[in-house]
């Protein structure tokens, strides 16, 4: 009996990067949105952005990354060799979302009001750079997450096509 949440032995037969992405897909589907929503709280700057990201970007990232992870596992279980785009897109989405979590400033949080993790680590002069980077990182993360989900669904659909027996003509 195979679980949808755990990649099967077919996932192990994949090359290193696809196999790594398969094993990380579901944990990262939970950890990345948590980082985006509340990662700043680990540094003492949890403010109103936790609420706003918790009702907007966080649930979207969670749903799409979970869907893409499940579809990638489904495709691998069917023995489909995952296309490069289906492997690279989620990995880049994770990286850009993590970068967004580092750069997004928070407000209304008291001592860290108006700071980001980047500005805490690099100094207050980095706040302008942090603010400039957070929107592109967030947009890229969301676009790559959507692309990753589309690519995962396409890979799973390819697996369904190859699994259906063909009729012989004659």
CSV table of C-alpha atoms in Angstrom, one decimal:
chain,number,residue,atom,x,y,z
A,1,UNK,CA,0.0,0.0,0.0
A,2,UNK,CA,1.5,3.3,-1.1
A,3,UNK,CA,0.9,6.6,0.5
A,4,UNK,CA,0.5,9.7,-1.6
A,5,UNK,CA,2.6,11.7,0.9
A,6,UNK,CA,5.7,9.6,0.6
A,7,UNK,CA,7.6,9.2,-2.7
A,8,UNK,CA,7.8,5.5,-3.6
A,9,UNK,CA,10.8,3.6,-4.8
A,10,UNK,CA,10.3,5.1,-8.2
A,11,UNK,CA,11.4,8.4,-6.7
A,12,UNK,CA,14.7,6.9,-5.6
A,13,UNK,CA,15.4,5.8,-9.2
A,14,UNK,CA,15.2,9.5,-10.3
A,15,UNK,CA,18.5,11.5,-10.7
A,16,UNK,CA,19.8,13.2,-7.6
A,17,UNK,CA,18.1,16.7,-8.0
A,18,UNK,CA,14.7,15.3,-8.9
A,19,UNK,CA,15.0,12.8,-6.0
A,20,UNK,CA,16.0,15.6,-3.6
A,21,UNK,CA,13.1,17.8,-4.7
A,22,UNK,CA,10.7,14.9,-4.3
A,23,UNK,CA,11.8,14.3,-0.8
A,24,UNK,CA,11.8,18.0,0.2
A,25,UNK,CA,8.6,18.9,-1.6
A,26,UNK,CA,6.1,18.3,1.2
A,27,UNK,CA,8.2,19.5,4.1
A,28,UNK,CA,9.1,22.7,2.2
A,29,UNK,CA,5.4,23.1,1.3
A,30,UNK,CA,4.8,23.7,5.0
A,31,UNK,CA,8.1,25.3,6.1
A,32,UNK,CA,8.3,27.9,3.3
A,33,UNK,CA,4.9,29.5,3.9
A,34,UNK,CA,5.6,29.4,7.7
A,35,UNK,CA,8.8,31.2,7.1
A,36,UNK,CA,7.2,33.8,4.8
A,37,UNK,CA,4.4,34.4,7.3
A,38,UNK,CA,6.1,34.3,10.6
A,39,UNK,CA,9.8,33.9,10.1
A,40,UNK,CA,10.4,37.5,11.3
A,41,UNK,CA,9.0,36.6,14.7
A,42,UNK,CA,12.1,34.4,15.3
A,43,UNK,CA,14.1,37.6,15.2
A,44,UNK,CA,11.7,39.6,17.4
A,45,UNK,CA,10.0,41.6,14.6
A,46,UNK,CA,6.7,39.9,14.3
A,47,UNK,CA,4.1,42.7,13.6
A,48,UNK,CA,1.1,43.3,11.4
A,49,UNK,CA,2.7,41.7,8.4
A,50,UNK,CA,2.3,38.3,10.1
A,51,UNK,CA,-1.4,38.8,10.0
A,52,UNK,CA,-1.5,40.2,6.4
A,53,UNK,CA,0.7,37.5,5.0
A,54,UNK,CA,-1.1,34.9,7.1
A,55,UNK,CA,-4.4,35.6,5.3
A,56,UNK,CA,-3.0,36.3,1.9
A,57,UNK,CA,0.3,34.9,0.6
A,58,UNK,CA,0.8,32.1,3.2
A,59,UNK,CA,-2.3,30.1,2.4
A,60,UNK,CA,-1.7,30.5,-1.4
A,61,UNK,CA,1.9,29.3,-1.1
A,62,UNK,CA,0.8,26.4,1.2
A,63,UNK,CA,-2.0,25.2,-1.1
A,64,UNK,CA,0.0,25.4,-4.4
A,65,UNK,CA,3.2,23.9,-3.0
A,66,UNK,CA,1.3,21.0,-1.4
A,67,UNK,CA,-0.5,20.4,-4.7
A,68,UNK,CA,2.7,20.5,-6.7
A,69,UNK,CA,4.5,18.2,-4.2
A,70,UNK,CA,1.6,15.6,-4.3
A,71,UNK,CA,1.5,15.7,-8.1
A,72,UNK,CA,5.3,15.3,-8.4
A,73,UNK,CA,5.1,12.3,-6.0
A,74,UNK,CA,2.2,10.8,-8.1
A,75,UNK,CA,4.2,11.2,-11.3
A,76,UNK,CA,7.3,9.6,-9.8
A,77,UNK,CA,5.3,6.8,-8.4
A,78,UNK,CA,4.1,6.0,-11.9
A,79,UNK,CA,7.7,5.9,-13.0
A,80,UNK,CA,7.7,9.2,-15.0
A,81,UNK,CA,11.1,10.7,-15.3
A,82,UNK,CA,10.4,14.2,-14.1
A,83,UNK,CA,11.2,17.0,-16.6
A,84,UNK,CA,13.7,19.6,-15.6
A,85,UNK,CA,11.2,22.4,-15.4
A,86,UNK,CA,9.1,20.3,-12.9
A,87,UNK,CA,12.1,20.0,-10.6
A,88,UNK,CA,13.7,23.4,-11.0
A,89,UNK,CA,10.6,25.5,-10.6
A,90,UNK,CA,9.7,24.4,-7.1
A,91,UNK,CA,13.3,24.6,-5.9
A,92,UNK,CA,13.6,28.2,-7.3
A,93,UNK,CA,10.2,29.0,-5.8
A,94,UNK,CA,11.4,27.9,-2.3
A,95,UNK,CA,14.6,30.0,-2.7
A,96,UNK,CA,12.7,33.1,-3.8
A,97,UNK,CA,10.1,32.8,-1.1
A,98,UNK,CA,12.8,32.3,1.5
A,99,UNK,CA,14.5,35.5,0.2
A,100,UNK,CA,11.1,37.3,0.4
A,101,UNK,CA,10.9,36.2,4.1
A,102,UNK,CA,14.4,37.7,4.7
A,103,UNK,CA,13.6,41.0,3.0
A,104,UNK,CA,10.0,41.8,3.8
A,105,UNK,CA,9.9,44.6,6.5
A,106,UNK,CA,7.3,44.4,9.3
A,107,UNK,CA,5.5,47.2,11.1
A,108,UNK,CA,3.5,47.6,14.2
A,109,UNK,CA,5.7,45.1,16.1
A,110,UNK,CA,7.3,47.4,18.7
A,111,UNK,CA,11.1,47.2,19.0
A,112,UNK,CA,11.6,45.9,15.4
A,113,UNK,CA,9.1,48.3,13.9
A,114,UNK,CA,9.9,48.9,10.2
A,115,UNK,CA,12.8,46.3,10.2
A,116,UNK,CA,13.4,43.2,8.1
A,117,UNK,CA,15.6,40.2,8.9
A,118,UNK,CA,18.1,41.5,6.4
A,119,UNK,CA,18.2,45.0,8.0
A,120,UNK,CA,18.7,43.4,11.4
A,121,UNK,CA,21.6,41.2,10.2
A,122,UNK,CA,23.2,43.8,7.9
A,123,UNK,CA,22.4,47.0,9.8
A,124,UNK,CA,19.7,49.7,9.5
A,125,UNK,CA,21.3,51.0,6.3
A,126,UNK,CA,20.2,47.8,4.5
A,127,UNK,CA,16.5,48.5,5.1
A,128,UNK,CA,16.2,50.4,1.8
A,129,UNK,CA,17.8,47.5,-0.1
A,130,UNK,CA,15.6,45.1,1.8
A,131,UNK,CA,12.5,47.0,0.9
A,132,UNK,CA,13.5,47.2,-2.7
A,133,UNK,CA,14.1,43.4,-2.9
A,134,UNK,CA,11.1,42.2,-1.1
A,135,UNK,CA,8.5,42.9,-3.8
A,136,UNK,CA,10.4,41.3,-6.7
A,137,UNK,CA,11.2,38.3,-4.5
A,138,UNK,CA,7.6,37.9,-3.5
A,139,UNK,CA,6.3,38.2,-7.1
A,140,UNK,CA,8.9,35.8,-8.4
A,141,UNK,CA,8.1,33.3,-5.6
A,142,UNK,CA,4.4,33.4,-6.4
A,143,UNK,CA,5.0,33.1,-10.2
A,144,UNK,CA,7.4,30.2,-9.7
A,145,UNK,CA,5.0,28.5,-7.3
A,146,UNK,CA,2.2,28.7,-9.9
A,147,UNK,CA,4.6,27.5,-12.6
A,148,UNK,CA,5.7,24.6,-10.4
A,149,UNK,CA,2.1,23.6,-9.8
A,150,UNK,CA,1.3,23.7,-13.5
A,151,UNK,CA,4.5,21.7,-14.4
A,152,UNK,CA,3.7,19.1,-11.7
A,153,UNK,CA,0.2,18.6,-13.0
A,154,UNK,CA,1.6,18.2,-16.5
A,155,UNK,CA,4.1,15.6,-15.3
A,156,UNK,CA,1.4,13.7,-13.5
A,157,UNK,CA,-0.8,13.9,-16.6
A,158,UNK,CA,2.0,12.5,-18.7
A,159,UNK,CA,2.2,9.6,-16.3
A,160,UNK,CA,-1.5,8.9,-16.8
A,161,UNK,CA,-1.1,8.9,-20.6
A,162,UNK,CA,1.8,6.4,-20.5
A,163,UNK,CA,-0.1,4.2,-18.0
A,164,UNK,CA,-3.1,3.7,-20.2
A,165,UNK,CA,-2.7,0.7,-22.5
A,166,UNK,CA,-2.9,1.4,-26.2
A,167,UNK,CA,-5.1,-0.6,-28.5
A,168,UNK,CA,-3.7,-2.4,-31.4
A,169,UNK,CA,-5.2,-1.7,-34.8
A,170,UNK,CA,-5.6,-4.5,-37.1
